[in-house]
PDB file of C-alpha atoms in Angstrom:
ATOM      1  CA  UNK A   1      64.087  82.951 104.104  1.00 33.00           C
ATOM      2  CA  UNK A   2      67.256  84.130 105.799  1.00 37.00           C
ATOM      3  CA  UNK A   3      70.341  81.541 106.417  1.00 38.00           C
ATOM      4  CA  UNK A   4      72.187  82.323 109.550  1.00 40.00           C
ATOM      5  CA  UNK A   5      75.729  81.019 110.644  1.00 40.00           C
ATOM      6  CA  UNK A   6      76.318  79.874 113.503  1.00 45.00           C
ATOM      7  CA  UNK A   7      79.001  82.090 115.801  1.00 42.00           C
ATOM      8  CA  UNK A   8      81.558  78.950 116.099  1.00 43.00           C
ATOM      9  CA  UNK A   9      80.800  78.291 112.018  1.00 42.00           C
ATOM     10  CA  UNK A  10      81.655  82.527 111.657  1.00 43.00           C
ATOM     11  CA  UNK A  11      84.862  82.270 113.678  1.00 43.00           C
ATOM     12  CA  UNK A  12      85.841  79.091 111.844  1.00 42.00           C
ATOM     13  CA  UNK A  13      85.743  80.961 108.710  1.00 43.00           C
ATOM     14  CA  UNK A  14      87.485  83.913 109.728  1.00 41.00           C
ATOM     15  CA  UNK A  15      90.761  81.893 111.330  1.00 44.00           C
ATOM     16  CA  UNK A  16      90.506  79.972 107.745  1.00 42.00           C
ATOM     17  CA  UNK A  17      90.360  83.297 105.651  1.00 43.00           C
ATOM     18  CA  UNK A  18      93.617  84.696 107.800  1.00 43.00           C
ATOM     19  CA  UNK A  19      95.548  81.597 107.439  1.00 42.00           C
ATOM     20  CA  UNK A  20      94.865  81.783 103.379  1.00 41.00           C
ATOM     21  CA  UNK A  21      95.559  85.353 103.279  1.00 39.00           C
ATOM     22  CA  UNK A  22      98.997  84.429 105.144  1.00 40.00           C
ATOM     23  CA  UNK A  23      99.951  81.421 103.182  1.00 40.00           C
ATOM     24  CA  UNK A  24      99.357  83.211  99.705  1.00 41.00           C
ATOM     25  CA  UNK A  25     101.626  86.623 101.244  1.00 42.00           C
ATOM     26  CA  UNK A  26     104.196  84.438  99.569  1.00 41.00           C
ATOM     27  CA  UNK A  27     107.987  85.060  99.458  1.00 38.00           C
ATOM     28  CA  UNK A  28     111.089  87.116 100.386  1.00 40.00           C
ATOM     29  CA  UNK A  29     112.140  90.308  98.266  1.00 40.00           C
ATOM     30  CA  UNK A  30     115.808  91.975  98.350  1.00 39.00           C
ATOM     31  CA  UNK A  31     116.920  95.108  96.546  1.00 45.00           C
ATOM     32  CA  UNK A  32     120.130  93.255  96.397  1.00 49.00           C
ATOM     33  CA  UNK A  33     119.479  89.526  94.639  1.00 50.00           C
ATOM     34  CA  UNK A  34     121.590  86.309  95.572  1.00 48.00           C
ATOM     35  CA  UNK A  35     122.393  84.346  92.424  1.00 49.00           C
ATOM     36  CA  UNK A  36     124.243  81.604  94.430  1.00 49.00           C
ATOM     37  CA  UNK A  37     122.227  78.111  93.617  1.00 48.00           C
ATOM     38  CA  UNK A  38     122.265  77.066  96.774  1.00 50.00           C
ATOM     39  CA  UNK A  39     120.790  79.912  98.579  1.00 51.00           C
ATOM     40  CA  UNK A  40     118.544  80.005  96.034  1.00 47.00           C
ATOM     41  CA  UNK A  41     116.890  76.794  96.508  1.00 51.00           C
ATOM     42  CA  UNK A  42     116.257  77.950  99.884  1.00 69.00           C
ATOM     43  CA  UNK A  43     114.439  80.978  99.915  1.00 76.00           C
ATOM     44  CA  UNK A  44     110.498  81.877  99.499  1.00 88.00           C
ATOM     45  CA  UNK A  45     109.158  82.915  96.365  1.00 94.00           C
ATOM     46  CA  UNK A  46     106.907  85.624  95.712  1.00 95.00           C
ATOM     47  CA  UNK A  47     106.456  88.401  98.283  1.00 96.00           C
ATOM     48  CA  UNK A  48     106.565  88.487 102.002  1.00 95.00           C
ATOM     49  CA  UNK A  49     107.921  90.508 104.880  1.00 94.00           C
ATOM     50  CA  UNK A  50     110.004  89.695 107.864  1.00 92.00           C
ATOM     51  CA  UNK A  51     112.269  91.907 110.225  1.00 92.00           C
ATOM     52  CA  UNK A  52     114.795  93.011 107.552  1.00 93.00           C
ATOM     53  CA  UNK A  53     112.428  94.364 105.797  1.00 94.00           C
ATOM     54  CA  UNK A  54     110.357  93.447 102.147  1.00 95.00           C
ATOM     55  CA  UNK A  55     111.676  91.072  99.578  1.00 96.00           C
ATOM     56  CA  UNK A  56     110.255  89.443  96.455  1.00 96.00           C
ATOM     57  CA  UNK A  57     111.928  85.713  95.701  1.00 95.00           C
ATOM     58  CA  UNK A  58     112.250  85.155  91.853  1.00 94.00           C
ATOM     59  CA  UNK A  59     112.498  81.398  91.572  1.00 92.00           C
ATOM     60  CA  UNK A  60     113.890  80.079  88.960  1.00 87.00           C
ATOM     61  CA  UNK A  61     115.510  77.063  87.391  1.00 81.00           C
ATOM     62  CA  UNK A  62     116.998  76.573  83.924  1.00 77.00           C
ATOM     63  CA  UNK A  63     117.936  79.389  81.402  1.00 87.00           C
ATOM     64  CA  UNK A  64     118.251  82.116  83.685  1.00 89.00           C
ATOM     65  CA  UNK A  65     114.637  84.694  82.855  1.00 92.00           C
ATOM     66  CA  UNK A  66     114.496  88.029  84.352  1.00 95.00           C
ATOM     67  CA  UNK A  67     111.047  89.035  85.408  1.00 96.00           C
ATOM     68  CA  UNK A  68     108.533  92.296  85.603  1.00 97.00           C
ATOM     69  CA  UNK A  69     106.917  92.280  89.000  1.00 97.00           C
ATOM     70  CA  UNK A  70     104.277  95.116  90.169  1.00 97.00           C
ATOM     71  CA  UNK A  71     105.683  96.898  93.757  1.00 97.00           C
ATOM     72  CA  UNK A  72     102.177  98.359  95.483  1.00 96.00           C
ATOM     73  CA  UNK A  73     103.753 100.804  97.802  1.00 95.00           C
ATOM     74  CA  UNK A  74     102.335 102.976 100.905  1.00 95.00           C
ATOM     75  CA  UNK A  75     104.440 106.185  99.894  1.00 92.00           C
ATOM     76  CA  UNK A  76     105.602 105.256  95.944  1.00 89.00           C
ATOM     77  CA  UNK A  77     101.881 104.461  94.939  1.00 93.00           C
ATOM     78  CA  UNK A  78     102.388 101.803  92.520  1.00 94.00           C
ATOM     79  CA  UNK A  79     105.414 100.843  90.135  1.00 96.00           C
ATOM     80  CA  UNK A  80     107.065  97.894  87.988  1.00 97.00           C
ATOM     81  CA  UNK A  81     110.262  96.411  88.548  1.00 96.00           C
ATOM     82  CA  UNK A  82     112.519  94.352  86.538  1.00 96.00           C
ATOM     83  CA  UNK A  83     113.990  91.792  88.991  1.00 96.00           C
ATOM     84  CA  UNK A  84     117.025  88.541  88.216  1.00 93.00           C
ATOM     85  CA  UNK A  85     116.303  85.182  89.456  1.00 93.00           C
ATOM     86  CA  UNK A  86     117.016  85.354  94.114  1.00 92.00           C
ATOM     87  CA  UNK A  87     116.086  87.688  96.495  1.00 93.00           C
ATOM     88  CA  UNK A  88     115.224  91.308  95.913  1.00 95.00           C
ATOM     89  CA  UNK A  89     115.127  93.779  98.421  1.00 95.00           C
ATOM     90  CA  UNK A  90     111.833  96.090  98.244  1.00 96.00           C
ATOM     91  CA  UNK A  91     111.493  99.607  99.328  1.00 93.00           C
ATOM     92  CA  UNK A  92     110.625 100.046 102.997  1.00 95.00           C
ATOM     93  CA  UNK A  93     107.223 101.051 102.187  1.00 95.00           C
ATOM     94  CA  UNK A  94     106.060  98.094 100.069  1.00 96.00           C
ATOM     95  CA  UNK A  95     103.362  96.159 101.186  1.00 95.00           C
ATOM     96  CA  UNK A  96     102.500  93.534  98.181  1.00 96.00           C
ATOM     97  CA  UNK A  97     104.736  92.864  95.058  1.00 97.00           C
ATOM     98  CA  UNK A  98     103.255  90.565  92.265  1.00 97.00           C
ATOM     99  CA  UNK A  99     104.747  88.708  88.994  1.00 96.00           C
ATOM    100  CA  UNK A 100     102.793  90.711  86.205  1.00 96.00           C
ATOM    101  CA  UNK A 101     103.636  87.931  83.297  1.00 95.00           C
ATOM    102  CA  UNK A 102     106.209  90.157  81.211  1.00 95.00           C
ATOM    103  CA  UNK A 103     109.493  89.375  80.845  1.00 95.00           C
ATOM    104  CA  UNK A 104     112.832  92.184  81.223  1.00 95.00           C
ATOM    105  CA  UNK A 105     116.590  92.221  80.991  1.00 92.00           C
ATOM    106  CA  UNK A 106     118.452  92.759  84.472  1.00 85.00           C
ATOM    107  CA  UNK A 107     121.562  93.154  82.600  1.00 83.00           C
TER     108      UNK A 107
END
């Protein structure tokens, strides 16, 4: 026996699928990373991309914890880096960046 969907059903789930995919891209990334409280509590965590180019948001409250995140890159390949608590600018090339559960010193 063979289930079909229905067209309107198939094109539901795609425009569902794209809106997850979008809403899990995450947060902004800076090379340079903005301690200031303030603009901390008001930028995106995790990776995402936007006309400046790609940035990973460490959130982070309490004692300060530098993090390990993952860069996935079109031209660098893969590679970890050890980011502080704000925005970090990515390479120009970076399409994902991901918290890998280890724990660093920024300095």
């Amino acid at each position: 026996m063979r289930f079909t969907t229905p067209t309107v059903a198939k094109s539901t789930i795609v425009a569902l699928a794209a809106a997850a995919t979008v809403a899990v891209a995450g947060t902004p990334v800076s090379a340079s990373t903005i301690a200031d409280p303030e603009a901390a509590a008001q930028i995106r965590c995790g990776y995402y991309r936007d006309t400046t180019g790609n940035w990973y948001g460490h959130c982070d409250e309490g004692p300060r914890t530098d993090i390990i995140i993952r860069v996935e890159s079109y031209i660098e390949g893969h590679y970890e880096m050890c980011v502080k608590p704000g925005l970090t600018k990515l390479d120009p090339f970076a399409y994902y960046a991901v918290y890998v559960g280890r724990l660093c010193n920024a300095g």
